[in-house]
Coordinates of C-alpha atoms in Angstrom, one line a residue:
Chain A
M1 CA 40.4 21.1 -2.5
P2 CA 42.8 19.1 -4.7
N3 CA 42.9 16.2 -2.3
R4 CA 39.1 16.2 -1.9
D5 CA 38.6 16.0 -5.6
L6 CA 41.3 13.5 -6.3
K7 CA 39.5 11.2 -3.9
L8 CA 36.1 12.4 -5.1
N9 CA 34.9 9.0 -6.2
A10 CA 37.2 6.7 -4.2
L11 CA 35.8 3.9 -2.1
S12 CA 37.9 5.2 0.7
R13 CA 35.4 8.0 1.1
F14 CA 32.9 5.4 2.5
S15 CA 33.9 3.6 5.6
K16 CA 30.8 1.5 6.1
S17 CA 31.4 -2.2 5.9
S18 CA 28.8 -5.1 6.0
P19 CA 29.4 -8.7 6.8
R20 CA 26.5 -9.5 4.5
L21 CA 26.9 -7.2 1.5
V22 CA 29.7 -6.1 -0.9
L23 CA 30.2 -2.4 -1.7
E24 CA 31.5 -1.8 -5.2
E25 CA 32.6 1.5 -6.9
Y26 CA 32.4 1.8 -10.6
S27 CA 34.4 4.7 -12.0
H28 CA 33.2 6.8 -14.8
C29 CA 35.3 4.9 -17.3
E30 CA 33.7 1.6 -16.5
V31 CA 30.0 2.4 -16.7
P32 CA 27.9 3.0 -19.8
A33 CA 26.9 6.4 -18.3
G34 CA 30.4 7.5 -19.2
C35 CA 32.1 10.7 -18.0
G36 CA 31.0 11.7 -14.6
G37 CA 28.8 8.7 -14.0
V38 CA 30.4 7.2 -11.0
V39 CA 28.2 4.6 -9.3
L40 CA 28.3 3.0 -5.9
R41 CA 26.6 -0.3 -5.4
W42 CA 25.8 -2.5 -2.4
R43 CA 25.0 -6.1 -3.4
R44 CA 24.7 -9.5 -2.0
A45 CA 28.0 -11.3 -1.3
E46 CA 26.5 -14.5 -2.7
E47 CA 26.2 -13.1 -6.2
P48 CA 29.1 -12.9 -8.6
F49 CA 31.9 -10.7 -7.5
T50 CA 34.5 -8.8 -9.5
M51 CA 38.1 -9.6 -10.0
W52 CA 40.4 -7.3 -11.8
L53 CA 42.8 -9.1 -14.2
R54 CA 46.1 -7.9 -15.5
Q55 CA 48.4 -10.2 -17.4
N56 CA 51.4 -9.9 -19.7
T57 CA 53.4 -12.3 -21.6
S58 CA 56.4 -12.2 -24.0
A59 CA 54.6 -14.9 -26.2
R60 CA 51.5 -15.0 -28.4
T61 CA 48.4 -15.7 -26.5
M62 CA 46.2 -18.4 -28.1
V63 CA 43.9 -19.2 -25.3
M64 CA 42.8 -17.3 -22.2
T65 CA 39.7 -18.5 -20.4
L66 CA 38.0 -18.5 -17.0
D67 CA 36.1 -21.8 -16.6
G68 CA 36.1 -22.2 -20.4
E69 CA 34.9 -18.7 -21.2
N70 CA 37.1 -16.4 -23.2
I71 CA 38.4 -13.4 -21.3
L72 CA 40.6 -10.4 -22.1
W73 CA 44.1 -9.9 -20.9
M74 CA 43.2 -6.8 -18.9
T75 CA 39.6 -6.8 -17.8
R76 CA 37.1 -6.8 -15.0
L77 CA 35.7 -10.3 -14.4
S78 CA 32.4 -11.3 -12.9
V79 CA 33.2 -14.5 -10.8
N80 CA 30.9 -16.6 -8.8
W81 CA 31.9 -18.0 -5.4
G82 CA 33.3 -21.5 -5.8
H83 CA 36.0 -23.5 -7.6
H84 CA 37.4 -22.0 -10.8
L85 CA 40.1 -22.2 -13.4
F86 CA 42.2 -19.9 -15.5
A87 CA 43.4 -21.7 -18.6
M88 CA 46.0 -20.2 -21.0
S89 CA 47.9 -21.3 -24.0
F90 CA 50.8 -19.5 -25.6
E91 CA 52.7 -20.1 -28.8
E92 CA 56.0 -18.7 -30.2
V93 CA 57.3 -19.0 -26.6
D94 CA 61.0 -18.5 -26.0
L95 CA 61.5 -20.9 -23.2
S96 CA 64.9 -19.5 -22.3
H97 CA 63.0 -16.6 -20.6
G98 CA 60.0 -16.4 -18.4
F99 CA 56.8 -15.6 -20.3
L100 CA 54.0 -15.0 -17.8
L101 CA 53.0 -12.4 -15.2
F102 CA 49.4 -12.6 -14.0
S103 CA 47.2 -11.0 -11.4
A104 CA 43.5 -11.4 -10.9
R105 CA 42.2 -10.3 -7.5
L106 CA 39.6 -8.6 -5.4
D107 CA 40.8 -5.0 -5.2
D108 CA 40.0 -3.2 -2.0
Q109 CA 40.4 0.1 -3.9
F110 CA 37.2 -0.8 -5.6
I111 CA 35.3 -3.4 -3.6
R112 CA 34.7 -3.8 0.0
I113 CA 34.1 -7.2 1.5
L114 CA 34.9 -8.7 4.8
Q115 CA 37.4 -11.6 4.9
P116 CA 36.5 -13.7 1.8
E117 CA 37.7 -17.2 2.4
G118 CA 39.9 -19.1 -0.1
E119 CA 41.9 -17.0 -2.6
P120 CA 40.8 -13.4 -3.1
E121 CA 43.7 -13.0 -5.5
V122 CA 45.4 -15.2 -8.0
L123 CA 49.0 -14.1 -8.6
S124 CA 51.6 -15.8 -10.7
K125 CA 54.1 -17.4 -8.3
P126 CA 56.3 -20.5 -8.4
D127 CA 54.2 -22.1 -5.7
G128 CA 53.2 -25.3 -7.5
K129 CA 49.7 -24.1 -8.3
W130 CA 50.6 -23.0 -11.8
K131 CA 50.8 -26.0 -14.0
Y132 CA 51.8 -26.5 -17.6
T133 CA 52.2 -29.1 -20.3
L134 CA 54.0 -29.1 -23.6
D135 CA 51.7 -31.8 -25.0
E136 CA 48.7 -30.6 -26.8
P137 CA 45.5 -31.7 -24.8
A138 CA 43.3 -34.1 -26.6
S139 CA 40.2 -32.0 -26.2
E140 CA 39.1 -28.6 -24.6
E141 CA 38.4 -30.5 -21.4
W142 CA 41.7 -29.1 -20.1
Q143 CA 40.0 -25.7 -19.6
S144 CA 37.5 -27.1 -17.2
P145 CA 38.0 -26.8 -13.4
D146 CA 37.5 -30.5 -13.0
F147 CA 40.1 -31.6 -15.4
D148 CA 42.8 -33.9 -13.9
D149 CA 46.1 -32.1 -14.3
S150 CA 48.1 -34.3 -11.9
S151 CA 50.5 -35.2 -14.8
W152 CA 51.2 -31.5 -15.6
A153 CA 54.4 -30.0 -14.2
P154 CA 54.7 -26.9 -12.0
M155 CA 55.9 -23.6 -13.5
V156 CA 59.1 -22.1 -12.1
A157 CA 60.5 -18.6 -11.4
K158 CA 62.0 -17.2 -14.6
T159 CA 62.4 -13.6 -15.5
L160 CA 60.5 -12.1 -18.4
P161 CA 62.4 -10.2 -21.1
S162 CA 61.9 -6.4 -21.3
K163 CA 60.3 -6.7 -24.8
G164 CA 56.8 -8.1 -25.4
F165 CA 55.7 -10.3 -28.2
H166 CA 55.4 -7.3 -30.6
G167 CA 58.7 -6.0 -29.6
H168 CA 57.4 -3.2 -27.4
D169 CA 59.0 -2.4 -24.1
I170 CA 56.8 -4.0 -21.5
S171 CA 59.0 -3.4 -18.4
D172 CA 56.8 -0.7 -16.9
F173 CA 53.6 -2.6 -17.2
C174 CA 55.3 -5.8 -15.9
Q175 CA 56.6 -3.9 -12.9
R176 CA 53.1 -2.8 -12.1
I177 CA 52.0 -6.3 -11.9
R178 CA 55.0 -7.3 -9.9
D179 CA 54.2 -4.4 -7.5
I180 CA 50.9 -6.2 -6.8
G181 CA 52.9 -9.3 -5.8
A182 CA 53.0 -11.3 -8.9
E183 CA 56.3 -13.0 -9.9
D184 CA 57.7 -13.9 -13.3
L185 CA 57.1 -17.5 -14.4
G186 CA 58.5 -19.8 -17.0
I187 CA 59.2 -23.5 -17.4
D188 CA 62.3 -25.5 -16.7
A189 CA 62.5 -27.8 -19.6
D190 CA 65.3 -28.6 -22.1
T191 CA 63.2 -28.6 -25.3
D192 CA 62.7 -26.6 -28.5
A193 CA 59.0 -26.6 -28.1
S194 CA 57.2 -23.3 -28.6
R195 CA 53.6 -24.0 -27.5
V196 CA 52.6 -24.2 -23.8
W197 CA 49.3 -24.9 -22.1
I198 CA 48.8 -23.6 -18.5
R199 CA 46.2 -24.2 -15.8
R200 CA 45.7 -22.3 -12.5
A201 CA 42.8 -23.6 -10.3
F202 CA 41.5 -21.5 -7.4
T203 CA 38.6 -21.5 -4.9
I204 CA 37.0 -18.5 -3.3
Q205 CA 34.3 -18.6 -0.8
S206 CA 32.1 -15.9 0.6
P207 CA 32.3 -15.0 4.2
T208 CA 28.6 -15.7 4.6
Q209 CA 29.0 -19.1 3.1
G210 CA 31.8 -19.7 5.6
Q211 CA 29.5 -18.9 8.5
E212 CA 26.8 -21.4 7.4
Chain B
M1 CA -6.2 6.2 28.4
E2 CA -3.5 8.9 28.6
L3 CA -1.7 10.5 25.9
E4 CA 1.6 10.0 27.5
H5 CA 1.1 6.2 27.2
I6 CA 0.5 6.6 23.5
L7 CA 3.6 8.8 23.0
S8 CA 5.9 6.3 24.8
A9 CA 4.5 3.0 23.6
T10 CA 6.6 0.7 21.4
D11 CA 5.1 -2.7 22.1
P12 CA 3.7 -4.3 18.9
E13 CA 0.9 -5.7 21.0
G14 CA -2.0 -3.7 22.3
D15 CA -5.7 -2.8 22.0
A16 CA -5.9 -1.1 18.6
E17 CA -9.7 -0.5 19.1
E18 CA -9.2 1.3 22.4
V19 CA -6.4 3.5 21.0
F20 CA -8.5 4.2 17.8
G21 CA -11.4 5.4 19.9
F22 CA -9.1 7.6 21.9
A23 CA -7.8 9.1 18.7
Q24 CA -11.2 9.9 17.4
Q25 CA -12.1 11.7 20.7
L26 CA -8.9 13.7 20.4
E27 CA -9.7 14.7 16.9
K28 CA -13.2 15.8 17.8
R29 CA -11.7 17.9 20.5
G30 CA -9.5 19.6 18.0
D31 CA -6.3 18.3 19.4
L32 CA -5.0 17.3 16.1
D33 CA -1.4 16.7 17.0
A34 CA -2.3 14.3 19.8
A35 CA -4.9 12.7 17.7
A36 CA -2.3 12.0 14.9
S37 CA -0.1 10.4 17.5
A38 CA -3.0 8.2 18.7
Y39 CA -4.0 7.2 15.1
D40 CA -0.4 6.4 14.4
R41 CA -0.2 4.1 17.4
A42 CA -3.5 2.4 16.4
Y43 CA -2.2 2.0 12.8
G44 CA 1.0 0.4 14.2
L45 CA -1.1 -2.1 16.2
A46 CA -3.5 -2.9 13.3
P47 CA -2.1 -1.7 10.0
D48 CA -4.6 -3.9 8.0
R49 CA -7.7 -2.2 9.5
D50 CA -9.2 0.0 6.8
D51 CA -11.0 2.3 9.2
I52 CA -7.9 3.1 11.2
R53 CA -5.8 3.5 8.0
S54 CA -8.4 5.9 6.5
A55 CA -8.9 8.0 9.5
R56 CA -5.2 8.4 10.1
A57 CA -4.5 9.2 6.4
N58 CA -7.2 11.9 6.4
L59 CA -5.7 13.6 9.4
L60 CA -2.1 13.3 8.2
D61 CA -3.3 14.9 4.9
R62 CA -4.8 17.8 6.9
L63 CA -1.6 18.3 8.9
S64 CA 0.7 18.2 5.9
V65 CA 1.8 21.5 4.2
I66 CA 3.1 22.8 1.0
E67 CA 5.8 25.4 1.3
H68 CA 8.4 26.6 -1.2
G69 CA 6.6 24.4 -3.7
I70 CA 7.5 21.3 -1.6
G71 CA 5.0 19.0 -0.1
F72 CA 5.9 18.3 3.5
R73 CA 4.3 15.2 5.2
Y74 CA 3.4 15.4 8.8
I75 CA 5.1 12.8 11.1
P76 CA 3.3 12.5 14.5
A77 CA 5.1 12.6 17.8
G78 CA 5.7 9.3 19.3
T79 CA 8.2 6.5 20.0
F80 CA 9.5 4.0 17.6
L81 CA 12.0 1.1 17.7
M82 CA 15.1 2.1 15.8
G83 CA 17.5 -0.5 14.2
S84 CA 17.2 -4.1 13.2
E85 CA 18.2 -7.2 15.0
S86 CA 18.6 -9.0 11.7
G87 CA 20.6 -6.3 10.0
D88 CA 24.3 -5.3 10.2
P89 CA 26.1 -4.8 13.5
D90 CA 25.8 -1.0 13.1
E91 CA 22.0 -1.4 13.2
Q92 CA 22.0 -2.8 16.6
P93 CA 20.9 -2.7 19.4
V94 CA 17.3 -2.0 18.5
H95 CA 16.3 0.8 20.8
P96 CA 13.4 3.1 21.5
V97 CA 13.6 6.6 20.1
R98 CA 11.0 9.3 21.0
L99 CA 10.6 12.2 18.6
D100 CA 8.5 15.3 18.6
A101 CA 6.3 15.9 15.6
Y102 CA 8.0 17.1 12.4
W103 CA 7.5 17.1 8.6
L104 CA 9.6 15.5 5.8
S105 CA 9.5 16.4 2.2
E106 CA 7.3 13.9 0.4
T107 CA 10.0 13.1 -2.1
P108 CA 13.8 13.7 -2.4
I109 CA 14.5 17.3 -3.6
S110 CA 14.8 17.6 -7.3
W111 CA 17.6 19.3 -9.2
A112 CA 15.2 22.1 -10.3
K113 CA 14.0 22.6 -6.7
F114 CA 17.6 22.6 -5.4
C115 CA 18.6 25.3 -7.8
E116 CA 15.5 27.3 -6.9
L117 CA 16.2 27.0 -3.2
M118 CA 19.7 28.1 -3.7
D119 CA 18.9 30.9 -6.1
F120 CA 21.0 29.2 -8.8
Q121 CA 20.3 29.2 -12.5
P122 CA 17.8 26.5 -13.2
P123 CA 19.0 23.3 -14.8
P124 CA 20.6 22.5 -17.1
D125 CA 23.0 25.3 -16.1
G126 CA 22.6 24.8 -12.3
R127 CA 25.2 27.2 -11.2
P128 CA 25.1 30.5 -9.3
N129 CA 25.3 33.6 -11.4
D130 CA 28.3 35.9 -11.3
G131 CA 27.9 38.2 -8.3
W132 CA 25.6 35.6 -6.7
E133 CA 27.3 35.9 -3.4
S134 CA 26.7 39.7 -3.1
Q135 CA 23.0 39.1 -3.7
Q136 CA 22.6 36.7 -0.8
S137 CA 21.9 37.4 2.9
P138 CA 25.3 37.9 4.6
Q139 CA 24.0 35.9 7.6
W140 CA 23.3 32.9 5.3
I141 CA 26.6 33.3 3.6
D142 CA 28.3 33.2 7.0
Q143 CA 26.3 30.1 7.9
I144 CA 27.3 28.3 4.7
L145 CA 31.0 29.2 5.2
Q146 CA 30.9 27.7 8.7
V147 CA 29.6 24.4 7.4
L148 CA 31.7 24.2 4.2
P149 CA 34.9 22.3 4.5
V150 CA 37.9 24.6 4.6
D151 CA 38.9 23.8 1.1
Y152 CA 35.5 24.7 -0.3
R153 CA 35.2 28.1 1.2
H154 CA 36.4 29.9 -1.9
P155 CA 33.3 30.6 -3.9
D156 CA 35.1 29.9 -7.3
L157 CA 36.1 26.5 -6.0
W158 CA 32.6 25.7 -4.9
K159 CA 31.3 26.7 -8.4
W160 CA 33.8 24.4 -10.0
A161 CA 32.6 21.5 -7.8
L162 CA 29.0 22.3 -8.7
N163 CA 29.9 22.3 -12.4
A164 CA 31.3 18.8 -12.0
D165 CA 28.3 17.5 -10.0
S166 CA 26.0 19.1 -12.5
R167 CA 27.3 16.9 -15.3
I168 CA 26.2 13.9 -13.3
C169 CA 22.8 15.6 -12.8
L170 CA 22.5 16.1 -16.5
Q171 CA 22.7 12.4 -17.1
Y172 CA 20.2 11.2 -14.4
C173 CA 17.8 14.0 -13.4
E174 CA 15.9 15.0 -16.5
N175 CA 12.3 14.0 -16.2
E176 CA 12.0 12.1 -19.5
T177 CA 15.4 10.5 -19.7
L178 CA 15.3 6.7 -19.6
R179 CA 19.0 6.0 -19.3
A180 CA 22.2 7.9 -18.4
R181 CA 24.5 8.6 -21.3
D182 CA 27.9 10.4 -21.4
W183 CA 27.1 13.9 -20.1
H184 CA 28.1 15.5 -23.4
A185 CA 25.1 13.8 -25.0
H186 CA 22.9 15.9 -22.8
I187 CA 24.1 19.1 -24.4
P188 CA 23.3 18.2 -28.0
T189 CA 24.2 21.5 -29.5
M190 CA 27.6 21.6 -27.9
E191 CA 30.2 22.0 -30.8
W192 CA 33.4 20.2 -31.2
Q193 CA 36.2 21.2 -33.5
K194 CA 37.7 18.5 -35.6
S195 CA 41.3 18.4 -36.8
D196 CA 40.3 19.6 -40.2
G197 CA 38.8 22.7 -38.8
T198 CA 35.1 21.7 -39.3
T199 CA 32.8 21.3 -36.3
Q200 CA 30.3 18.7 -35.2
T201 CA 27.8 18.7 -32.4
S202 CA 27.5 16.5 -29.3
A203 CA 24.4 15.0 -30.9
D204 CA 26.5 14.0 -33.9
M205 CA 29.2 12.5 -31.7
F206 CA 27.2 10.9 -28.9
G207 CA 23.6 10.6 -30.2
L208 CA 20.6 11.8 -28.3
P209 CA 19.9 10.4 -24.8
P210 CA 16.9 8.0 -24.9
R211 CA 13.8 9.8 -23.7
I212 CA 10.1 9.0 -23.2
D213 CA 9.3 11.9 -25.6
Q214 CA 12.2 13.4 -27.5
N215 CA 10.1 16.5 -28.2
A216 CA 9.2 17.2 -24.6
P217 CA 10.8 20.3 -23.1
L218 CA 13.8 19.5 -20.9
A219 CA 12.6 19.6 -17.2
Y220 CA 14.3 18.5 -14.1
G221 CA 11.6 18.7 -11.4
E222 CA 10.4 15.2 -11.0
K223 CA 13.5 13.0 -10.3
P224 CA 15.9 13.5 -7.3
I225 CA 19.0 15.5 -7.6
V226 CA 22.1 13.3 -7.4
S227 CA 25.7 13.9 -6.8
V228 CA 24.8 16.6 -4.2
P229 CA 27.4 17.2 -1.4
Y230 CA 26.3 17.1 2.2
E231 CA 27.1 20.8 2.5
G232 CA 25.0 21.7 -0.5
A233 CA 22.0 19.9 0.9
L234 CA 22.5 21.6 4.2
A235 CA 22.9 24.9 2.5
A236 CA 19.6 24.6 0.7
G237 CA 17.7 24.1 4.0
L238 CA 19.5 26.9 5.7
R239 CA 18.8 29.4 3.0
I240 CA 15.0 29.1 3.4
S241 CA 14.9 28.8 7.2
T242 CA 13.4 31.4 9.3
K243 CA 13.1 32.1 13.0
S244 CA 9.8 30.2 13.1
T245 CA 10.3 27.5 10.5
E246 CA 13.4 25.4 10.3
Y247 CA 14.4 23.4 7.1
R248 CA 17.3 21.1 7.4
L249 CA 18.5 17.6 6.8
P250 CA 16.7 15.1 9.1
T251 CA 18.6 13.4 11.8
E252 CA 19.1 9.7 11.3
A253 CA 16.3 9.0 13.8
E254 CA 13.9 11.3 12.0
W255 CA 14.7 9.8 8.7
E256 CA 14.2 6.2 10.0
K257 CA 10.9 7.0 11.7
G258 CA 9.7 8.6 8.5
A259 CA 10.7 5.7 6.5
R260 CA 8.9 3.2 8.7
G261 CA 5.7 5.0 7.9
G262 CA 4.1 4.0 11.3
L263 CA 4.8 0.2 10.9
I264 CA 6.4 -1.6 13.9
N265 CA 9.4 -3.8 13.4
Q266 CA 9.1 -4.1 9.6
A267 CA 12.0 -4.2 7.2
Y268 CA 10.6 -1.9 4.5
P269 CA 8.3 1.1 4.4
W270 CA 5.4 -1.3 3.3
G271 CA 6.2 -4.2 5.5
N272 CA 8.4 -7.3 5.4
E273 CA 7.8 -8.4 1.9
K274 CA 10.8 -8.1 -0.4
P275 CA 10.8 -5.0 -2.6
T276 CA 9.3 -5.0 -6.1
H277 CA 9.8 -2.4 -8.8
D278 CA 6.4 -0.9 -8.4
R279 CA 7.2 -0.1 -4.8
C280 CA 10.9 0.6 -4.9
D281 CA 13.5 1.9 -7.3
F282 CA 16.3 -0.6 -6.5
A283 CA 18.6 -3.3 -8.0
R284 CA 18.6 -1.6 -11.5
F285 CA 22.3 -1.2 -11.7
D286 CA 22.4 -2.2 -15.3
E287 CA 19.8 0.4 -16.3
F288 CA 21.6 3.6 -15.2
S289 CA 18.6 5.7 -14.5
L290 CA 16.3 7.1 -11.8
L291 CA 12.6 6.4 -11.6
K292 CA 10.2 9.3 -10.7
P293 CA 9.6 8.9 -7.0
K294 CA 5.9 9.6 -7.5
S295 CA 5.6 6.7 -9.9
L296 CA 6.1 4.5 -6.8
T297 CA 3.8 3.7 -4.0
P298 CA 4.0 6.1 -0.9
N299 CA 4.4 4.8 2.6
G300 CA 2.0 5.2 5.5
Y301 CA 3.1 8.8 6.0
G302 CA 2.7 9.6 2.4
L303 CA 6.4 9.7 1.8
Y304 CA 7.7 8.5 -1.6
A305 CA 11.0 6.6 -2.3
M306 CA 12.1 6.2 1.3
S307 CA 13.4 2.9 0.2
G308 CA 15.7 2.9 -2.9
S309 CA 15.9 5.8 -5.4
V310 CA 18.8 7.7 -3.9
W311 CA 20.8 7.5 -0.7
E312 CA 19.7 10.4 1.4
W313 CA 21.9 12.6 3.6
T314 CA 21.1 12.9 7.2
S315 CA 22.6 15.3 9.7
D316 CA 24.1 12.7 11.9
W317 CA 27.8 11.9 11.9
Y318 CA 28.3 8.1 11.3
D319 CA 29.3 6.1 14.3
A320 CA 28.7 2.4 13.9
K321 CA 28.3 2.0 17.7
Y322 CA 26.1 5.0 18.3
Y323 CA 22.9 3.0 19.0
A324 CA 24.4 1.6 22.2
S325 CA 24.6 5.1 23.7
S326 CA 22.0 7.0 21.8
P327 CA 19.6 9.1 24.0
V328 CA 15.9 8.2 23.8
Q329 CA 14.5 11.7 23.3
N330 CA 15.2 13.4 19.9
P331 CA 18.7 12.0 19.5
P332 CA 20.9 14.5 17.7
G333 CA 23.5 12.0 16.6
P334 CA 27.2 11.8 17.6
K335 CA 29.0 15.1 18.4
G336 CA 31.6 14.5 15.7
G337 CA 33.0 12.2 13.1
E338 CA 34.4 12.1 9.7
E339 CA 31.4 10.9 7.6
R340 CA 27.7 11.6 7.6
V341 CA 25.0 9.0 7.7
L342 CA 23.3 8.1 4.3
R343 CA 20.1 6.3 4.4
G344 CA 17.5 4.5 2.2
G345 CA 19.6 2.7 -0.4
S346 CA 19.4 3.5 -4.1
W347 CA 18.5 2.4 -7.6
T348 CA 21.8 0.5 -7.8
D349 CA 21.5 -1.5 -4.6
D350 CA 20.2 -4.9 -3.7
A351 CA 17.2 -5.4 -1.5
E352 CA 19.2 -5.9 1.7
A353 CA 20.5 -2.3 1.4
V354 CA 17.2 -0.6 0.9
T355 CA 15.6 -1.5 4.3
V356 CA 14.5 1.2 6.6
S357 CA 17.3 0.4 9.0
Y358 CA 20.4 0.0 6.7
R359 CA 23.0 2.5 7.4
M360 CA 25.6 3.9 4.9
S361 CA 28.2 6.6 5.4
G362 CA 30.0 9.1 3.3
Q363 CA 32.0 12.3 3.1
Y364 CA 31.0 13.6 -0.2
G365 CA 28.1 13.2 -2.5
G366 CA 29.9 12.8 -5.8
A367 CA 28.0 9.8 -7.0
A368 CA 25.0 9.2 -9.2
N369 CA 22.9 7.8 -6.4
I370 CA 23.2 10.3 -3.5
G371 CA 20.6 12.9 -2.9
F372 CA 18.6 14.3 0.0
R373 CA 15.2 15.3 1.3
L374 CA 14.3 18.1 3.8
Y375 CA 13.0 18.2 7.3
R376 CA 10.6 20.9 8.3
G377 CA 10.1 21.8 12.0
L378 CA 8.6 24.6 14.0
T379 CA 10.5 24.4 17.2
N380 CA 13.3 21.9 17.1
T381 CA 16.9 23.1 16.7
I382 CA 19.5 20.5 16.1
E383 CA 23.0 21.6 16.5
I384 CA 25.1 20.8 13.4

């Protein structure tokens, strides 16, 4: 009994997969129907899919957008297949520490899709894909996926402090993001700057598009 | 023309006029079951012919029954092509399935009807009374205990589960409700104590659920029950079954034949056109509500909401490869498995998941889009 009910609404209770459709489970906390209103949904893979985003920083967040649209630091995103960009800007950054942990991904606990191509998850890693600049961009074009960031520098591995911007202990929450596979990032620069602009581009393609 | 030819035919090509004439002869002779099969075959060959459609519908109406307050539509004996070449891999191969005649409830079972069948308190309570077990047939209780999962065999635990499921029914199953809200909103007089010792009601805290008519009495007999476990659906059928009449969940094959409504090789109960909202309760994820099945158009067998509305339990275990080895005659489904087959798609799902051939599977019905309809048969016995 306890196990049955703990898993009552879990996607793992439904083994059916489809090469054409995505199965999503919305828990009772995520749908307007509220308590007890769990909903399952099969929908076309070509339509926007959901990424779960978790992010933490030791600095003040000034900008956080997906393709130029504002997003929250912990949210469920509706993302179309294709090329995208996460853009962030932080101020009051202590550059002697790392200041960014980030995870946005398809989560197979909540969504079932067969072998999406590209990047089904975007994790902070010192892999050259996370780029920054300390020079304020001339316009908001830097938040566009098509912006040329070839002059921006790659972020590097650098450990976050245990306290967040407001002085709260963030170590547990950071660890949960690290457990997903994200790594602490900072920048390697000898400067007293305190404002940083960051870009992370990614592409995700549906399996049905890949077959075409 | 021979009846056996009619019963085994699946070819979409044939002489509809000849089969129609044969059906009329059989009906005049009083052999109504055989006539229904022949009309069904003629309809499959020429679904646009008004004379065939009308004669078939008239006979199917005569053969349909109302029992326990449920309309059961007659499905003639015959062979149909099960599955889809253009669907998911588990819908293939398309294969012939021959079924004896049977009946399906014309709509999914409502919450009110479910409670009536189970001898539970009517909605919105929806639970068994204290001492309910002692008032039931010991034979039925034994049957129920055999099909319940081990961890559900203690009656109090089952009641707890029903209580949780009933909260979801509160939100979706009331006739007049237009949109699900937090379940507390559906018990407007429920009192909450505030920190200062005063109380306020659910209506104060959550507002009233949007309804067509706020003054209409609460009733739960027109929309499907949701969040119903497979075992609960099975139990409802067992409770009213007798030696001569069996009520149970349909097999997957019985469900699909019923959904097709007599059409051959069509994706939906009405044909190949993509669904619309006057035909099908589908792709309304953002609306969090159920439509009344009888507000939609029935299929050729007179069945409502075979596409969309709620996923419906079948008695088959789910096996993605079963079609490759399924017997032709009255296939009972795989002998074992971990999940049961769900069919029909629901109000949340896109058009591709509400076809007559799309297969879904699940262990437990704790979701706002899973329900069931009942099979009625006079002779068949499917081992479950």
